[in-house]
Short mmCIF file of C-alpha atoms and ligand atoms in Angstrom, two decimals:
data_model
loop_
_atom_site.label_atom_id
_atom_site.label_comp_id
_atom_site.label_asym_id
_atom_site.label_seq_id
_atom_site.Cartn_x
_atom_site.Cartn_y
_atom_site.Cartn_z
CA UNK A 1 26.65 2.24 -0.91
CA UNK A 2 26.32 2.02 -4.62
CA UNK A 3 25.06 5.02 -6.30
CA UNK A 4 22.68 5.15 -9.42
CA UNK A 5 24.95 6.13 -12.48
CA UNK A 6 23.43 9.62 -13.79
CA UNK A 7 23.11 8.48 -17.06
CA UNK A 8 20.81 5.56 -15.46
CA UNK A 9 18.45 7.49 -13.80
CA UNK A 10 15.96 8.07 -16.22
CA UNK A 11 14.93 5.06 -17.29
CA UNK A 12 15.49 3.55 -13.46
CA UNK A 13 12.64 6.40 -12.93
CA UNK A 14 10.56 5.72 -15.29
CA UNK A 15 10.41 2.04 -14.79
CA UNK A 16 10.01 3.08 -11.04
CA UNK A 17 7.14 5.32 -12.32
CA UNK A 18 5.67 3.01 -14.66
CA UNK A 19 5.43 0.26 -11.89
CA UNK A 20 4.23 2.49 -9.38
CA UNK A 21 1.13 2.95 -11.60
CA UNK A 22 -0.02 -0.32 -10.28
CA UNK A 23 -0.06 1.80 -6.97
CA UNK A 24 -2.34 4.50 -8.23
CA UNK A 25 -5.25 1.97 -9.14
CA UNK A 26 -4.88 0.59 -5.71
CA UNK A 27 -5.32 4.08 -4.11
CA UNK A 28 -8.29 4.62 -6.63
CA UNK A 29 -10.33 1.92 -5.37
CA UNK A 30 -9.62 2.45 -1.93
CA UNK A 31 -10.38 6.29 -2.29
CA UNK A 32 -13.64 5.60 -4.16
CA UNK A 33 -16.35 3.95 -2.39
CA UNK A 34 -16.19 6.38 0.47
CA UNK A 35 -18.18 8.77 -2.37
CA UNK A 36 -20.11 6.13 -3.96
CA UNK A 37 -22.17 4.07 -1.52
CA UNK A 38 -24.35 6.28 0.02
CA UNK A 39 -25.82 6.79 -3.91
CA UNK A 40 -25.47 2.59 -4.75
CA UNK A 41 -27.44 2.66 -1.39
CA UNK A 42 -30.13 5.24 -2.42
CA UNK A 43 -30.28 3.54 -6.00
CA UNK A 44 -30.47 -0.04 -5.29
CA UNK A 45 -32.17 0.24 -1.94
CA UNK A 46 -30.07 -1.48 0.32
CA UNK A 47 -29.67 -2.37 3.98
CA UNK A 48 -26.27 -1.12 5.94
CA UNK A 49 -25.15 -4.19 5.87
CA UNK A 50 -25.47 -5.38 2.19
CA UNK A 51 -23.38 -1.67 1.77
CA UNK A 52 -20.71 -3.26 4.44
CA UNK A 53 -20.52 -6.19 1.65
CA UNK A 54 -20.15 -4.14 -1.10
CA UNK A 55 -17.50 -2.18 0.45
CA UNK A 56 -15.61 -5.13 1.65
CA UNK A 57 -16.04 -7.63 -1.30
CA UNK A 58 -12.78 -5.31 -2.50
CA UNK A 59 -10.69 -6.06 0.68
CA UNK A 60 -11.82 -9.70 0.43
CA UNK A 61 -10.86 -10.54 -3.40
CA UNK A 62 -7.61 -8.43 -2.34
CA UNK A 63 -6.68 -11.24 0.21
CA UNK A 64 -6.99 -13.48 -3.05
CA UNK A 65 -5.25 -11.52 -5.08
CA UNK A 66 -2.29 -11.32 -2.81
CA UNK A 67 -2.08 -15.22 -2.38
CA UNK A 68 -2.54 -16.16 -5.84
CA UNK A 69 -0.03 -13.46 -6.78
CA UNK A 70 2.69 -15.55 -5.19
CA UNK A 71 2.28 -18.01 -7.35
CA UNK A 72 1.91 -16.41 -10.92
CA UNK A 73 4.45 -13.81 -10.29
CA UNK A 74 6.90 -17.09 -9.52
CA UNK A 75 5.79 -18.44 -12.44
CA UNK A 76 5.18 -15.95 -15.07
CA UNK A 77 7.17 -13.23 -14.13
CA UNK A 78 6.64 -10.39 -11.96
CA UNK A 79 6.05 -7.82 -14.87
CA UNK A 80 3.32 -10.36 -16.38
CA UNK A 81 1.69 -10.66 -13.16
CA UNK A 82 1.54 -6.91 -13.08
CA UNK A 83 -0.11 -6.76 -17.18
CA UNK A 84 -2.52 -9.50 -16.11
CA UNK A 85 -3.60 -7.14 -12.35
CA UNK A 86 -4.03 -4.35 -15.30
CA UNK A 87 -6.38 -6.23 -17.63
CA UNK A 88 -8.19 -7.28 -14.18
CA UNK A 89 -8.37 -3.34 -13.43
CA UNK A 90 -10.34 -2.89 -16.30
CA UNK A 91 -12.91 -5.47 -16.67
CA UNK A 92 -13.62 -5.24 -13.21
CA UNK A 93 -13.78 -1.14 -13.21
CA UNK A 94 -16.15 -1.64 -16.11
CA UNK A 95 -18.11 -4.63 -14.79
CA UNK A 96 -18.59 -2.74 -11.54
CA UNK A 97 -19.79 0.34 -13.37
CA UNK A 98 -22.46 -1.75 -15.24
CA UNK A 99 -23.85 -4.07 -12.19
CA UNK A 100 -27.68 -4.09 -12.66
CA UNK A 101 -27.75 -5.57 -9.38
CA UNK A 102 -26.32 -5.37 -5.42
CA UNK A 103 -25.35 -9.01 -6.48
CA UNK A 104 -23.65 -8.44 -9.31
CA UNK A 105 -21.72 -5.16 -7.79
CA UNK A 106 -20.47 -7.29 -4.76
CA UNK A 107 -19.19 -10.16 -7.01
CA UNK A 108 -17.57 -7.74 -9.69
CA UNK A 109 -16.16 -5.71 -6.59
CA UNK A 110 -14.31 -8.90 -5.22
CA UNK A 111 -13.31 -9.52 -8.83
CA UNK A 112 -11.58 -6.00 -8.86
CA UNK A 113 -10.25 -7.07 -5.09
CA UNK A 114 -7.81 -9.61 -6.89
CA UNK A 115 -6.09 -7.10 -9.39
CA UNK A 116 -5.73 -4.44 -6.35
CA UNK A 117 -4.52 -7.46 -4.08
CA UNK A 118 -2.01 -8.76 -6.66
CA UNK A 119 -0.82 -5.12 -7.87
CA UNK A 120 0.13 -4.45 -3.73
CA UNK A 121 1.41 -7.69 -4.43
CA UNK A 122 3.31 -7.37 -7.11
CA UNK A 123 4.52 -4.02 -7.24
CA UNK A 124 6.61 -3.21 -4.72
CA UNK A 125 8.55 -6.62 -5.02
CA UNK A 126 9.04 -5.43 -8.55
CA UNK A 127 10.65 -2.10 -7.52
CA UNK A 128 12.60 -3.63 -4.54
CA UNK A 129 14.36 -6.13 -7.10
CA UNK A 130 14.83 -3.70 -10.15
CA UNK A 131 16.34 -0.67 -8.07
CA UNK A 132 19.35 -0.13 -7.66
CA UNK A 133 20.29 0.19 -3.90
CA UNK A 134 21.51 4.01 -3.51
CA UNK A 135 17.37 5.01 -4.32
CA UNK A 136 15.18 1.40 -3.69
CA UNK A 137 13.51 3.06 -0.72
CA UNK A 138 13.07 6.33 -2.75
CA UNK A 139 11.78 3.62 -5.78
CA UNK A 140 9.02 1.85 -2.64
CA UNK A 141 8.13 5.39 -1.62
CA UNK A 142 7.29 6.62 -5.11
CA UNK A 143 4.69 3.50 -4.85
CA UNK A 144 3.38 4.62 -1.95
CA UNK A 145 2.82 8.04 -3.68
CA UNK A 146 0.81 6.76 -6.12
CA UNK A 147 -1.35 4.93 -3.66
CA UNK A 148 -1.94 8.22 -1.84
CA UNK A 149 -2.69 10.35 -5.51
CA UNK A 150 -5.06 7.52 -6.45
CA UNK A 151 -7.00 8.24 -3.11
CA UNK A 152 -7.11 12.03 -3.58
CA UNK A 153 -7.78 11.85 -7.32
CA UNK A 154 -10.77 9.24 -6.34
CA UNK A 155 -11.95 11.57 -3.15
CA UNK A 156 -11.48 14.73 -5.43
CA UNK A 157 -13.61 12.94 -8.60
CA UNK A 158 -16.37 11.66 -6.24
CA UNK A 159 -17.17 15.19 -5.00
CA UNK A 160 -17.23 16.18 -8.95
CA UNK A 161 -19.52 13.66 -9.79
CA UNK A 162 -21.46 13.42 -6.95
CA UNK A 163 -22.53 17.02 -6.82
CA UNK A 164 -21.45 18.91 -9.51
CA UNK A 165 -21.45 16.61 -13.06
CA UNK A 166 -24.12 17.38 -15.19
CA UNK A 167 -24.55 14.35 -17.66
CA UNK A 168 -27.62 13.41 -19.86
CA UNK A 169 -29.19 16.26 -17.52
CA UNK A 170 -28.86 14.52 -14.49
CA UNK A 171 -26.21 16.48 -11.81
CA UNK A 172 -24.30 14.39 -9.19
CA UNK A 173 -25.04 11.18 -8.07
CA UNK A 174 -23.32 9.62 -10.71
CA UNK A 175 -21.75 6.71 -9.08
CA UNK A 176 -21.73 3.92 -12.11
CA UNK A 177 -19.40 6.64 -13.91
CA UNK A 178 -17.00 6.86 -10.72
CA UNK A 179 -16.67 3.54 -10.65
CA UNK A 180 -16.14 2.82 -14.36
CA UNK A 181 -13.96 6.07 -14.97
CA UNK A 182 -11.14 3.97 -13.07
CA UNK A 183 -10.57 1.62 -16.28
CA UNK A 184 -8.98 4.56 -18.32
CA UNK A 185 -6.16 4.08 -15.94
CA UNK A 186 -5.95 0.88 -15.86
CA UNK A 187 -5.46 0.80 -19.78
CA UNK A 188 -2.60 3.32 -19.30
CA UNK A 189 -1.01 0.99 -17.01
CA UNK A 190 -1.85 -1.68 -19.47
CA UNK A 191 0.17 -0.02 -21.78
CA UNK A 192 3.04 1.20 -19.90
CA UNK A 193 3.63 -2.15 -18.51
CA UNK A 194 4.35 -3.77 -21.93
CA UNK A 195 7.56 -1.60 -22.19
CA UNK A 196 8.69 -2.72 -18.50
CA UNK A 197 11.80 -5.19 -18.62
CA UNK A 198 11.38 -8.15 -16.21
CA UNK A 199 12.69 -8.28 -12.85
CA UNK A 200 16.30 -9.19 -13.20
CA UNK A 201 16.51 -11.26 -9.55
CA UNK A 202 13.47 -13.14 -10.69
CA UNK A 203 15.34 -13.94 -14.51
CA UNK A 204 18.23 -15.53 -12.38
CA UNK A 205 15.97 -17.10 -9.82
CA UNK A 206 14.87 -19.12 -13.46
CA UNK A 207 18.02 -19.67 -15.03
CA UNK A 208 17.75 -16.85 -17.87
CA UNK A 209 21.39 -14.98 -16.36
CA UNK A 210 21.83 -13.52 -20.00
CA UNK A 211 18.10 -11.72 -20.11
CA UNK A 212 19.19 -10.87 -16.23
CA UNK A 213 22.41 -8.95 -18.11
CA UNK A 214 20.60 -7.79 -20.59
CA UNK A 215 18.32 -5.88 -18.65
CA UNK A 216 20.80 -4.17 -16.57
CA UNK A 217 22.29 -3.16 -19.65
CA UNK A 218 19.18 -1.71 -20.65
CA UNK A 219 19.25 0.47 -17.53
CA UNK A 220 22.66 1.65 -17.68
CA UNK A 221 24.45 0.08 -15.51
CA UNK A 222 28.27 0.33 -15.92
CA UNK A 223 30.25 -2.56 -16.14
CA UNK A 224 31.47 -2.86 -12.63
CA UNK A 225 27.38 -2.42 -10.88
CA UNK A 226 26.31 -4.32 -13.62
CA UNK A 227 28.85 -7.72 -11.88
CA UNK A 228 28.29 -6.54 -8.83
CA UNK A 229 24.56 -6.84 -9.32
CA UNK A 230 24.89 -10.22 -11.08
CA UNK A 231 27.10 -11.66 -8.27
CA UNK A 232 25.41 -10.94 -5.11
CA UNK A 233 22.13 -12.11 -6.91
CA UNK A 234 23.80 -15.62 -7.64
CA UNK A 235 25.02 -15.51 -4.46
CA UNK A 236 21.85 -15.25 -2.79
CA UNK A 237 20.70 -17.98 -5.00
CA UNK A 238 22.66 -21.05 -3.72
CA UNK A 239 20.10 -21.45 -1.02
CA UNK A 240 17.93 -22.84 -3.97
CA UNK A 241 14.85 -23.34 -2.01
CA UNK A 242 11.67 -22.78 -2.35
CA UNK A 243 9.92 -20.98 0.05
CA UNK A 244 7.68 -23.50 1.39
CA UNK A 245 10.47 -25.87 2.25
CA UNK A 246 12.57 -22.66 3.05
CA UNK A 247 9.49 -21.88 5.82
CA UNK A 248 9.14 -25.38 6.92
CA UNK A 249 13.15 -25.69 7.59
CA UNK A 250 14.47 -22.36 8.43
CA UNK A 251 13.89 -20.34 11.39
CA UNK A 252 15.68 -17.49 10.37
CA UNK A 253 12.78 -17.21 7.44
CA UNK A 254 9.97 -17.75 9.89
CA UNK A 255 11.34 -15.13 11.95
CA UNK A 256 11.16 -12.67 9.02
CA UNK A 257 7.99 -13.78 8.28
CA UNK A 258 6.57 -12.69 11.70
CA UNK A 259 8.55 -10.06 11.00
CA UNK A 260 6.47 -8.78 7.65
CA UNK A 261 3.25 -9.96 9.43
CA UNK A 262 3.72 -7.78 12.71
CA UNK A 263 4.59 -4.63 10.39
CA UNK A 264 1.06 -5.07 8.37
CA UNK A 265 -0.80 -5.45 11.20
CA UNK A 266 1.08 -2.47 12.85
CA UNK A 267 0.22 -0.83 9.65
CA UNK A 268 -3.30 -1.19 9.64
CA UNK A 269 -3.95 -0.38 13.23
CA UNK A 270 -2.66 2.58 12.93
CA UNK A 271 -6.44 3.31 12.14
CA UNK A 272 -4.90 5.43 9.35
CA UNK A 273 -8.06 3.79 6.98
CA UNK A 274 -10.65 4.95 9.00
CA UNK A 275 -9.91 7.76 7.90
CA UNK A 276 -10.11 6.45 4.36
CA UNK A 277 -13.00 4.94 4.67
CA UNK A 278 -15.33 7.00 6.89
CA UNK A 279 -13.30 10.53 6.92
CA UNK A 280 -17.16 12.03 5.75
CA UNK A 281 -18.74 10.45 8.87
CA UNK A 282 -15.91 11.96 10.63
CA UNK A 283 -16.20 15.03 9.77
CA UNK A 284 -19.99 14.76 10.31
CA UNK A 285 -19.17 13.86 14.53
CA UNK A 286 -16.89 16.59 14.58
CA UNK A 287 -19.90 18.91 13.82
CA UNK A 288 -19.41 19.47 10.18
CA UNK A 289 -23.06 18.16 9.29
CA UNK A 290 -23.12 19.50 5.50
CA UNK A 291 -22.82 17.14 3.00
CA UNK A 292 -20.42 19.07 0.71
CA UNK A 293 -18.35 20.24 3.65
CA UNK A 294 -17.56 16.67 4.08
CA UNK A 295 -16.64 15.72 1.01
CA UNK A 296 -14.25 18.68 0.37
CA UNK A 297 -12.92 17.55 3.99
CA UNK A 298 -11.85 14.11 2.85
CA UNK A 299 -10.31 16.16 -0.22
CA UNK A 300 -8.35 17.73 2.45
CA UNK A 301 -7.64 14.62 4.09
CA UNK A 302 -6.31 13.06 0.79
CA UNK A 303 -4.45 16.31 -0.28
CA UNK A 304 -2.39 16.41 3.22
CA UNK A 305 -1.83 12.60 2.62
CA UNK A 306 0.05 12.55 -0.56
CA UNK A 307 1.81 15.66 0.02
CA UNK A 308 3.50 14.49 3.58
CA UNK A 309 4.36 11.40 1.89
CA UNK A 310 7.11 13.40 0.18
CA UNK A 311 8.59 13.80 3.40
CA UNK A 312 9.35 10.16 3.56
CA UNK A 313 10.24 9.99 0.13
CA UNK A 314 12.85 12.66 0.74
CA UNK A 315 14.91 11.28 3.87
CA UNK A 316 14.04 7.18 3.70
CA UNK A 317 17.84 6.93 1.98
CA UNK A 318 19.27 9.30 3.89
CA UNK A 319 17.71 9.45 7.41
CA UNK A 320 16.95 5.98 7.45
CA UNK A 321 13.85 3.94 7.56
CA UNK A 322 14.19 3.83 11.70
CA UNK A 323 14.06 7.33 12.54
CA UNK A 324 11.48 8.54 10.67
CA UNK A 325 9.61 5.75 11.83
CA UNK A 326 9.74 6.43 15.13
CA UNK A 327 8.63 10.12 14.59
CA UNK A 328 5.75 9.24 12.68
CA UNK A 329 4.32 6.75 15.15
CA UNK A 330 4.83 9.71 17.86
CA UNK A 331 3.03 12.31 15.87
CA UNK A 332 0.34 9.43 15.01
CA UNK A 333 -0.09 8.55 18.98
CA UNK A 334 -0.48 11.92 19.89
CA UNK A 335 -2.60 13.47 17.32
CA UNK A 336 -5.21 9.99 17.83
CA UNK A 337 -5.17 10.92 21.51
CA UNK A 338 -5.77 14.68 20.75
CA UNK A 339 -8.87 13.94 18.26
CA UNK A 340 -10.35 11.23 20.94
CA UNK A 341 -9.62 13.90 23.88
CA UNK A 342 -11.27 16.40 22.00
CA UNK A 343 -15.07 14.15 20.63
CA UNK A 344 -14.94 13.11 24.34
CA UNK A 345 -15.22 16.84 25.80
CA UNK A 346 -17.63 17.62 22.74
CA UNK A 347 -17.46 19.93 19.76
CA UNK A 348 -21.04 20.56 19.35
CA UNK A 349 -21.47 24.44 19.32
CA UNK A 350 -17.54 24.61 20.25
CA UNK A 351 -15.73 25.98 16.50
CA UNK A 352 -12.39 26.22 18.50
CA UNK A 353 -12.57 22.35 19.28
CA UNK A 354 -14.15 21.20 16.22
CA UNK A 355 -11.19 23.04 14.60
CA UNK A 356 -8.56 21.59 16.72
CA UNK A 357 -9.64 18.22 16.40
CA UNK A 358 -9.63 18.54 12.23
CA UNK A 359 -5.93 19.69 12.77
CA UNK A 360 -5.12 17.04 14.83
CA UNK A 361 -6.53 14.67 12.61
CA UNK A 362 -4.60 16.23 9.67
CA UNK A 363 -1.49 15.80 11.92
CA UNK A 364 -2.38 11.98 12.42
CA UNK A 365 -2.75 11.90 8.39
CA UNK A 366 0.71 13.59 7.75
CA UNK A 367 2.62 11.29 11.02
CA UNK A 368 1.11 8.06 8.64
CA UNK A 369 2.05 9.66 5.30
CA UNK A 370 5.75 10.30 6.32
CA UNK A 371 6.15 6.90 8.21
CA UNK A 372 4.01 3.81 8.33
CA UNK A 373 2.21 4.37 4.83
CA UNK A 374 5.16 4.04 2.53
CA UNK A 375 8.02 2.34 4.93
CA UNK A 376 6.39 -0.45 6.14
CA UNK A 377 6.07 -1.31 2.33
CA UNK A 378 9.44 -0.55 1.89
CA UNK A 379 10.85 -2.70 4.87
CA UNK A 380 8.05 -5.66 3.75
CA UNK A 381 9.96 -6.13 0.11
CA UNK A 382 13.36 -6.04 1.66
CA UNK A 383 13.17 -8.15 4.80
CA UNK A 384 13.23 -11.58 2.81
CA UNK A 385 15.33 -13.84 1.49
CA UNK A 386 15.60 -14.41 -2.26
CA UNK A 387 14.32 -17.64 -2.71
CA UNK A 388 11.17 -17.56 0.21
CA UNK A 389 10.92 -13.59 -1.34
CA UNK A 390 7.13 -14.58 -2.89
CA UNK A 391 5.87 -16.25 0.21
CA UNK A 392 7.28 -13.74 2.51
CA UNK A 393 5.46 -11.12 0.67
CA UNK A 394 2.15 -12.60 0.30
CA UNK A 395 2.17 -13.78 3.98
CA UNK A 396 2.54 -9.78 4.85
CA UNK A 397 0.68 -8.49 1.92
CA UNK A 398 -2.06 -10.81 2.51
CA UNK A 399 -2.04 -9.60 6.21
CA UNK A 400 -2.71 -6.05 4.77
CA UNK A 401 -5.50 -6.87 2.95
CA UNK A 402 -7.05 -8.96 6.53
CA UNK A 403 -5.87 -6.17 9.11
CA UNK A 404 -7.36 -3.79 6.61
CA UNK A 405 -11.02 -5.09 6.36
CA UNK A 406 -10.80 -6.18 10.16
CA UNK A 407 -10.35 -2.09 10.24
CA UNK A 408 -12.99 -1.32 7.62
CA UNK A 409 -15.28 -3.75 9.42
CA UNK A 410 -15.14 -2.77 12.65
CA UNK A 411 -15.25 0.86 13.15
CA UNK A 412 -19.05 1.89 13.16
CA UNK A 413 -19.26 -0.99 15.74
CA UNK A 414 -16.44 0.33 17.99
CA UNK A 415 -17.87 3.84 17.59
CA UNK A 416 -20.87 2.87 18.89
CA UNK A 417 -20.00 0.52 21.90
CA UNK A 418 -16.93 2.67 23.19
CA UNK A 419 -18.51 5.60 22.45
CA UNK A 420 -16.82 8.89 19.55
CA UNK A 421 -13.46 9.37 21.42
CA UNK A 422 -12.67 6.53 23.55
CA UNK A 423 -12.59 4.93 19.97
CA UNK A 424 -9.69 7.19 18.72
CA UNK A 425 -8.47 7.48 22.17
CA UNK A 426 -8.01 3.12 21.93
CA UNK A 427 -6.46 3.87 18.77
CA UNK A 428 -4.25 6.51 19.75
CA UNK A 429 -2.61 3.82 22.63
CA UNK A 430 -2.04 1.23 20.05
CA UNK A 431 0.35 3.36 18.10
CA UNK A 432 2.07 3.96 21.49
CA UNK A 433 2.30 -0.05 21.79
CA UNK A 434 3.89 -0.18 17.88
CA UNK A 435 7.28 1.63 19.23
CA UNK A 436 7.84 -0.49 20.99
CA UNK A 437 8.13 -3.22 18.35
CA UNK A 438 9.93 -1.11 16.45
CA UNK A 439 12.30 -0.34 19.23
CA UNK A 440 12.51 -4.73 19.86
CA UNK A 441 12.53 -6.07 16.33
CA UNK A 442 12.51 -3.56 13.19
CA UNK A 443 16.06 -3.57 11.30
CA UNK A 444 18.03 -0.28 9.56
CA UNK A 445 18.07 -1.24 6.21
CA UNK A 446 18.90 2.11 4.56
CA UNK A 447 22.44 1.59 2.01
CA UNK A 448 22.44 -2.22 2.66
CA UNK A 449 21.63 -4.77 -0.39
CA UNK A 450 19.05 -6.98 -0.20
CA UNK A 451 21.67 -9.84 -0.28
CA UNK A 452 23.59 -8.44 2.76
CA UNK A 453 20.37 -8.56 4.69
CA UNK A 454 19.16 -11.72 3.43
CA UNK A 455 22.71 -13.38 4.60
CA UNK A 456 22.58 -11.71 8.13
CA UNK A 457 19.13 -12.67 8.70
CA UNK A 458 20.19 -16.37 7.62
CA UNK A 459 22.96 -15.72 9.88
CA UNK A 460 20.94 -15.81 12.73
CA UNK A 461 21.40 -12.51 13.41
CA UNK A 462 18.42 -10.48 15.86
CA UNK A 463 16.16 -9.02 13.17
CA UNK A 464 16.91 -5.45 14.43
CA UNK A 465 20.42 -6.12 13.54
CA UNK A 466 20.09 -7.79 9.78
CA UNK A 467 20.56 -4.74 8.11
CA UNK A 468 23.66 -3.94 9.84
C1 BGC B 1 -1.92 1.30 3.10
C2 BGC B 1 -3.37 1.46 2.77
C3 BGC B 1 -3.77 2.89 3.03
C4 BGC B 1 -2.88 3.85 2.28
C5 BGC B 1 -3.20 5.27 2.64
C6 BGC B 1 -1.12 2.26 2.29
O1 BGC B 1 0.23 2.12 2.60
O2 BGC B 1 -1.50 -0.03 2.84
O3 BGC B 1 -4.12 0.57 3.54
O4 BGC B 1 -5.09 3.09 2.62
O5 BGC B 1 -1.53 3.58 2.58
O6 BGC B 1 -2.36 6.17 2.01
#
């Protein structure tokens, strides 16, 4: 296993960081419409289900963003495709902040949907090729990070603004200004992003080997990574395919493909955005009926989120992606079945068991945040071959963004036809289900380079064994 030279590591970290940025805008407009609705609903009037649009519009232009992002960030570049989500950040923050109408949110909220779908797009494909391999998963995981601070900083903001803000006189309710406030990040990333070097794998992929050098020069590399680097990415290259033709003709890709597809979907049914999404109304069935309570709940809920995602970040390259894995779905299975076990005996006027079943949630929040949240993301940029890389990754990232509104979309439903627990109790089996696909068909790929896996894979090699 390579290791990062030391006098690389800074700028390797603060490309890593810079990147990762594009995570933090995707965790701030997941995290904020939990806050704002019920006051768009109050101030525009509106049915449950125009809300539903407005909350899904996002998830929908994210689908879009995801697909179209495989083709600009094969054509442009994946750092461009990353500037252009950012400029799409901030007119649609601000146009959302403005909307004089439910019309006009919905449409600028779908507009926003396509910079959040092309920066989980974009992103982590740009980390997986620009690390070097000693700290990529570290690199993914930092992404992840983001996502999870962008939630808590949007959960933590909402409660600010929606009960304590005093501006022009008016205090809380102020949900055009948590919408809009998300542009000032966006700019940062804006900025940031212009002093990101391109993805060297992608420079190669297009025939520009001396900018490829060049930018491994810029980070350090010495002179035996740096032709190390250079050679197993032109190796990879002779199958110059593209990944249409690479789909149609290669089962080996197909196979990875299902691969990245299953992990999405496993990601998503986790249920861990339920929790995102409705963690107030959760709160509110497990007898905490005060409005405030709930919101500094979901505070809670984001706080515990980002800070157990430093447990993945801490052992993905040493542990391995597998292990951890497998403990997080087991802590996610069992706290699900606790919190469904505990609405079906009923909290009301029971503390102890409204207690317990806040806990257990916070345990299913911390078994996501070490596991699922950041590793499937990690395992999704590394599972595919060089020259199919952009397809594979919008197939699965555009799965997200579909597994994720299926989520969004049908919770209240569920929670109302099989009932407060057997909901979470459904849940809790389906995480059960997940190891076993992970015991069946997830690889090891902690220490390997992408090129290794991406020749055993085209080996015909079982996909639990490509990283071997
Ligand atoms: C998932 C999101 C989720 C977030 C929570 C991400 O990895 O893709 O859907 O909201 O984690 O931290």
């Amino acid at each position: 296993m390579s290791q990062v030279p030391r006098k690389a590591k800074g700028i390797v970290y603060f490309i890593g960081f810079t990147a990762a940025l594009a995570g933090l805008l995707f965790g701030l407009d997941i995290g904020v419409i939990s806050g704002a609705e019920g006051f768009i609903q109050k101030d525009f009037k509106l049915s449950n289900a125009v809300i539903e649009f407005i909350v899904s519009a996002l998830l929908v232009g994210a689908v879009f963003g995801a697909l179209a992002s495989a083709y600009l960030s094969n054509h442009f570049g994946r750092r461009n495709t990353i500037l252009f989500s950012a400029v799409i950040f901030v007119v649609g923050s601000l146009a959302c902040a403005v909307a004089p109408s439910e019309h006009v949110l919905i449409g600028a909220r779908f507009f926003l949907g396509i910079a959040v779908g092309m920066a989980s797009f974009t992103a982590p494909l740009y980390l997986a090729e620009i690390s070097p391999e000693a700290v990529r998963g570290g690199m993914i995981s930092m992404y992840q990070l983001m996502i999870t601070i962008g939630i808590v900083l949007a959960f933590a903001s909402n409660t600010w603004l929606a009960s304590y803000a005093n501006i022009g006189g008016v205090v809380g309710g102020h949900w055009r200004v948590m919408l809009g406030v998300i542009a000032i990040p966006a700019a940062v990333m804006f900025l940031g992003v212009l002093f990101l070097p391109e993805s060297p794998r992608w420079l190669c992929l297009k025939g520009f080997r001396d900018r490829a050098e060049a930018v491994f020069r810029k980070m350090k590399l010495d002179e035996a990574e740096l032709r190390a680097e250079l050679a197993a990415i032109e190796d990879s290259l002779k199958v110059r395919q593209s990944g249409l033709s690479l789909f149609l003709e290669n089962s080996n890709f197909r196979r990875a493909i299902a691969l990245g597809v299953g992990l999405q979907v496993i990601q998503q049914f986790t249920g861990m955005n339920v929790f995102m999404y409705y963690a107030p109304r959760i709160f509110n069935i497990a007898g905490f009926t005060d409005t405030l309570d709930q919101m500094w709940g979901t505070v809670l809920v984001g706080v515990t989120n980002v800070l157990a995602t430093f447990i993945a970040i801490a052992f993905v390259d040493k542990l391995g992606r597998k292990p951890i894995m497998f403990a997080g779905f087991v802590v996610m299975g069992a706290s699900m079945f606790a919190v469904g076990t505990f609405f079906n005996i009923g909290v009301a006027g029971k503390p102890e068991l409204a207690f317990a079943a806040i806990a257990a949630l916070l345990l299913f929040i911390i078994g996501f945040a070490m596991s699922a949240g950041p590793i499937i993301w990690v395992l999704c940029s590394e599972i595919y071959p060089l020259a199919g890389r952009d397809l594979g990754v919008m197939a699965s990232t555009g799965t997200n963004w579909i597994a994720n509104a299926i989520v969004g979309m049908t919770f209240l439903t569920m929670l109302h036809k099989l009932g407060d627990g057997n909901t979470f109790l459904l849940y809790g089996a389906l995480n059960v289900l997940f190891i076993l696909f992970f015991l069946f068909f997830v690889p090891e790929t902690k220490g390997v380079s992408l090129e290794k896996i991406e020749a055993n894979l085209l080996a015909g090699r079982p996909l639990r064994k490509i990283g071997r």
